[in-house]
PDB file of C-alpha atoms and ligand atoms in Angstrom:
ATOM      1  CA  MET A   1      82.082 128.931  84.269  1.00 58.00           C
ATOM      2  CA  ASN A   2      83.901 130.404  87.222  1.00 70.00           C
ATOM      3  CA  LYS A   3      87.522 131.480  87.536  1.00 69.00           C
ATOM      4  CA  THR A   4      88.676 128.248  89.214  1.00 66.00           C
ATOM      5  CA  VAL A   5      87.540 126.148  86.260  1.00 66.00           C
ATOM      6  CA  TYR A   6      89.328 128.460  83.821  1.00 65.00           C
ATOM      7  CA  THR A   7      92.489 128.275  85.928  1.00 61.00           C
ATOM      8  CA  ILE A   8      92.390 124.457  86.017  1.00 52.00           C
ATOM      9  CA  ILE A   9      91.860 124.256  82.242  1.00 52.00           C
ATOM     10  CA  THR A  10      94.721 126.706  81.605  1.00 59.00           C
ATOM     11  CA  VAL A  11      97.119 124.809  83.879  1.00 60.00           C
ATOM     12  CA  ALA A  12      96.174 121.483  82.270  1.00 63.00           C
ATOM     13  CA  LEU A  13      96.775 122.947  78.778  1.00 53.00           C
ATOM     14  CA  VAL A  14     100.178 124.373  79.733  1.00 61.00           C
ATOM     15  CA  ILE A  15     101.277 121.035  81.213  1.00 49.00           C
ATOM     16  CA  GLY A  16      99.983 119.178  78.159  1.00 58.00           C
ATOM     17  CA  ILE A  17     101.843 121.431  75.734  1.00 48.00           C
ATOM     18  CA  GLY A  18     104.964 121.157  77.891  1.00 54.00           C
ATOM     19  CA  ILE A  19     104.880 117.350  77.752  1.00 48.00           C
ATOM     20  CA  ILE A  20     104.386 117.339  73.962  1.00 50.00           C
ATOM     21  CA  PHE A  21     107.238 119.833  73.535  1.00 57.00           C
ATOM     22  CA  LEU A  22     109.666 117.876  75.736  1.00 54.00           C
ATOM     23  CA  GLY A  23     108.664 114.614  74.039  1.00 54.00           C
ATOM     24  CA  SER A  24     109.391 115.951  70.543  1.00 52.00           C
ATOM     25  CA  GLN A  25     112.753 117.386  71.664  1.00 52.00           C
ATOM     26  CA  LYS A  26     113.785 113.993  73.009  1.00 47.00           C
ATOM     27  CA  ASN A  27     112.863 112.330  69.725  1.00 43.00           C
ATOM     28  CA  ASN A  28     114.968 114.839  67.790  1.00 44.00           C
ATOM     29  CA  THR A  29     118.158 114.090  69.723  1.00 43.00           C
ATOM     30  CA  GLU A  30     117.548 110.350  69.399  1.00 41.00           C
ATOM     31  CA  THR A  31     117.102 110.382  65.637  1.00 41.00           C
ATOM     32  CA  GLU A  32     120.269 112.409  65.019  1.00 43.00           C
ATOM     33  CA  GLY A  33     122.282 109.298  65.856  1.00 42.00           C
ATOM     34  CA  PRO A  34     126.007 108.728  65.426  1.00 44.00           C
ATOM     35  CA  ALA A  35     126.916 110.894  62.444  1.00 46.00           C
ATOM     36  CA  GLN A  36     130.094 110.786  60.364  1.00 83.00           C
ATOM     37  CA  ASN A  37     131.623 113.468  62.511  1.00 97.00           C
ATOM     38  CA  VAL A  38     135.330 112.683  62.318  1.00 98.00           C
ATOM     39  CA  GLU A  39     137.573 113.693  59.421  1.00 97.00           C
ATOM     40  CA  ILE A  40     141.286 114.033  58.869  1.00 96.00           C
ATOM     41  CA  LYS A  41     142.558 116.986  56.842  1.00 97.00           C
ATOM     42  CA  ASP A  42     146.256 117.740  56.286  1.00 97.00           C
ATOM     43  CA  GLY A  43     147.292 115.459  59.140  1.00 97.00           C
ATOM     44  CA  VAL A  44     144.885 117.008  61.635  1.00 98.00           C
ATOM     45  CA  GLN A  45     141.877 115.145  62.895  1.00 98.00           C
ATOM     46  CA  TYR A  46     138.692 117.181  63.334  1.00 98.00           C
ATOM     47  CA  ILE A  47     135.799 115.957  65.446  1.00 98.00           C
ATOM     48  CA  THR A  48     132.534 117.852  65.206  1.00 98.00           C
ATOM     49  CA  VAL A  49     129.997 117.937  68.035  1.00 98.00           C
ATOM     50  CA  ASN A  50     126.766 119.922  67.927  1.00 98.00           C
ATOM     51  CA  ALA A  51     125.672 121.740  71.068  1.00 98.00           C
ATOM     52  CA  ARG A  52     122.014 122.518  71.409  1.00 98.00           C
ATOM     53  CA  GLY A  53     119.753 121.066  74.065  1.00 97.00           C
ATOM     54  CA  GLY A  54     122.609 118.703  74.840  1.00 98.00           C
ATOM     55  CA  TYR A  55     125.416 117.380  72.686  1.00 98.00           C
ATOM     56  CA  SER A  56     125.253 115.204  69.629  1.00 97.00           C
ATOM     57  CA  PRO A  57     126.633 112.770  68.896  1.00 97.00           C
ATOM     58  CA  LYS A  58     126.926 111.899  72.568  1.00 97.00           C
ATOM     59  CA  VAL A  59     129.668 109.382  71.888  1.00 97.00           C
ATOM     60  CA  SER A  60     132.272 109.741  69.139  1.00 97.00           C
ATOM     61  CA  THR A  61     135.118 107.454  68.202  1.00 97.00           C
ATOM     62  CA  ALA A  62     138.332 108.844  66.750  1.00 97.00           C
ATOM     63  CA  GLN A  63     141.936 107.849  66.190  1.00 97.00           C
ATOM     64  CA  ALA A  64     144.597 108.152  68.840  1.00 98.00           C
ATOM     65  CA  GLY A  65     148.083 109.457  68.124  1.00 98.00           C
ATOM     66  CA  ILE A  66     147.279 112.305  65.711  1.00 97.00           C
ATOM     67  CA  PRO A  67     146.901 116.026  66.444  1.00 98.00           C
ATOM     68  CA  THR A  68     143.201 116.512  67.058  1.00 98.00           C
ATOM     69  CA  LYS A  69     140.860 119.447  67.193  1.00 98.00           C
ATOM     70  CA  LEU A  70     137.304 119.467  68.410  1.00 98.00           C
ATOM     71  CA  ILE A  71     134.800 121.704  66.646  1.00 98.00           C
ATOM     72  CA  VAL A  72     131.771 122.513  68.767  1.00 98.00           C
ATOM     73  CA  LYS A  73     128.947 123.968  66.704  1.00 98.00           C
ATOM     74  CA  THR A  74     126.211 126.046  68.250  1.00 98.00           C
ATOM     75  CA  ASN A  75     123.111 127.068  66.343  1.00 98.00           C
ATOM     76  CA  GLY A  76     120.623 129.157  68.261  1.00 98.00           C
ATOM     77  CA  THR A  77     121.884 127.519  71.440  1.00 98.00           C
ATOM     78  CA  TYR A  78     120.221 129.343  74.303  1.00 97.00           C
ATOM     79  CA  ASP A  79     120.430 126.481  76.785  1.00 97.00           C
ATOM     80  CA  CYS A  80     123.309 125.588  79.051  1.00 97.00           C
ATOM     81  CA  SER A  81     124.960 123.272  76.543  1.00 98.00           C
ATOM     82  CA  ALA A  82     126.621 126.500  75.295  1.00 98.00           C
ATOM     83  CA  SER A  83     128.450 126.631  78.609  1.00 98.00           C
ATOM     84  CA  LEU A  84     131.107 124.032  77.934  1.00 98.00           C
ATOM     85  CA  VAL A  85     133.748 122.488  80.153  1.00 98.00           C
ATOM     86  CA  ILE A  86     136.395 120.001  79.014  1.00 98.00           C
ATOM     87  CA  ARG A  87     138.454 119.376  82.105  1.00 96.00           C
ATOM     88  CA  SER A  88     141.184 117.209  80.606  1.00 95.00           C
ATOM     89  CA  VAL A  89     142.349 120.073  78.352  1.00 97.00           C
ATOM     90  CA  GLY A  90     141.516 122.878  80.791  1.00 97.00           C
ATOM     91  CA  PHE A  91     138.799 124.329  78.559  1.00 98.00           C
ATOM     92  CA  GLN A  92     135.929 126.322  79.997  1.00 98.00           C
ATOM     93  CA  LYS A  93     133.942 128.857  78.024  1.00 98.00           C
ATOM     94  CA  ILE A  94     130.500 130.152  77.264  1.00 98.00           C
ATOM     95  CA  LEU A  95     130.191 129.680  73.532  1.00 98.00           C
ATOM     96  CA  ALA A  96     128.514 132.067  71.109  1.00 98.00           C
ATOM     97  CA  GLN A  97     124.843 131.257  70.635  1.00 98.00           C
ATOM     98  CA  THR A  98     125.562 130.513  66.993  1.00 98.00           C
ATOM     99  CA  GLY A  99     129.017 129.691  65.739  1.00 98.00           C
ATOM    100  CA  GLU A 100     131.932 127.287  65.824  1.00 98.00           C
ATOM    101  CA  GLU A 101     134.471 126.889  68.579  1.00 98.00           C
ATOM    102  CA  VAL A 102     137.686 125.086  67.716  1.00 98.00           C
ATOM    103  CA  ILE A 103     139.306 123.436  70.723  1.00 98.00           C
ATOM    104  CA  ASP A 104     142.773 121.914  70.559  1.00 98.00           C
ATOM    105  CA  LEU A 105     142.755 118.434  72.089  1.00 98.00           C
ATOM    106  CA  GLY A 106     146.487 117.890  71.575  1.00 98.00           C
ATOM    107  CA  THR A 107     147.444 114.378  70.505  1.00 98.00           C
ATOM    108  CA  PRO A 108     145.050 112.043  72.322  1.00 98.00           C
ATOM    109  CA  LYS A 109     146.252 108.671  73.579  1.00 97.00           C
ATOM    110  CA  ALA A 110     144.442 105.394  73.009  1.00 98.00           C
ATOM    111  CA  GLY A 111     142.147 104.387  75.843  1.00 97.00           C
ATOM    112  CA  GLU A 112     141.963 107.896  77.288  1.00 97.00           C
ATOM    113  CA  PRO A 113     138.539 109.275  76.398  1.00 98.00           C
ATOM    114  CA  ILE A 114     137.881 112.999  76.495  1.00 98.00           C
ATOM    115  CA  GLN A 115     134.672 114.144  78.103  1.00 98.00           C
ATOM    116  CA  GLY A 116     132.812 117.413  77.674  1.00 98.00           C
ATOM    117  CA  LEU A 117     130.224 118.657  80.113  1.00 98.00           C
ATOM    118  CA  CYS A 118     127.873 121.578  80.356  1.00 98.00           C
ATOM    119  CA  SER A 119     128.821 123.722  83.335  1.00 94.00           C
ATOM    120  CA  MET A 120     126.001 122.260  85.414  1.00 93.00           C
ATOM    121  CA  GLY A 121     126.876 118.679  84.558  1.00 94.00           C
ATOM    122  CA  MET A 122     123.441 118.075  83.025  1.00 95.00           C
ATOM    123  CA  TYR A 123     124.607 117.310  79.479  1.00 98.00           C
ATOM    124  CA  ASN A 124     127.748 115.530  78.415  1.00 98.00           C
ATOM    125  CA  PHE A 125     129.525 113.923  75.505  1.00 98.00           C
ATOM    126  CA  SER A 126     132.560 111.757  75.200  1.00 98.00           C
ATOM    127  CA  ILE A 127     135.132 110.944  72.546  1.00 98.00           C
ATOM    128  CA  ASN A 128     136.863 107.605  72.594  1.00 98.00           C
ATOM    129  CA  PHE A 129     140.304 107.217  71.038  1.00 97.00           C
ATOM    130  CA  ASN A 130     141.719 103.984  69.736  1.00 96.00           C
TER     131      ASN A 130
HETATM  132 CU1   CU B 201     123.583 122.226  81.856  1.00 75.57          CU
END
């Protein structure tokens, strides 16, 4: 076999592996689903969102009218979901690759969702309050 054939086989393999890898990642985020990610402790509502290859759960529902904190958990997050922007509370930070960031959301009002975005606008999540 000549070099061209080897090159074509190598390129085809790399693309194939890439497609399998991306496909399995997509499945992972889909199966995580809407978790029980809201809890109230000592009058403070905590909402937990995981950041890794995007945000999960993508949509959360919480109560309006109580002091609320958002916990963003990273765990080996090397992608841009660690670069988080929440415009409505003026938050912008590059999170630790592994850790927990607690963000004060104040006392959210009903019907005013809070949205988080990665700095490039590729990934997002939102929290609805009612
Ligand atoms: Cu991004």
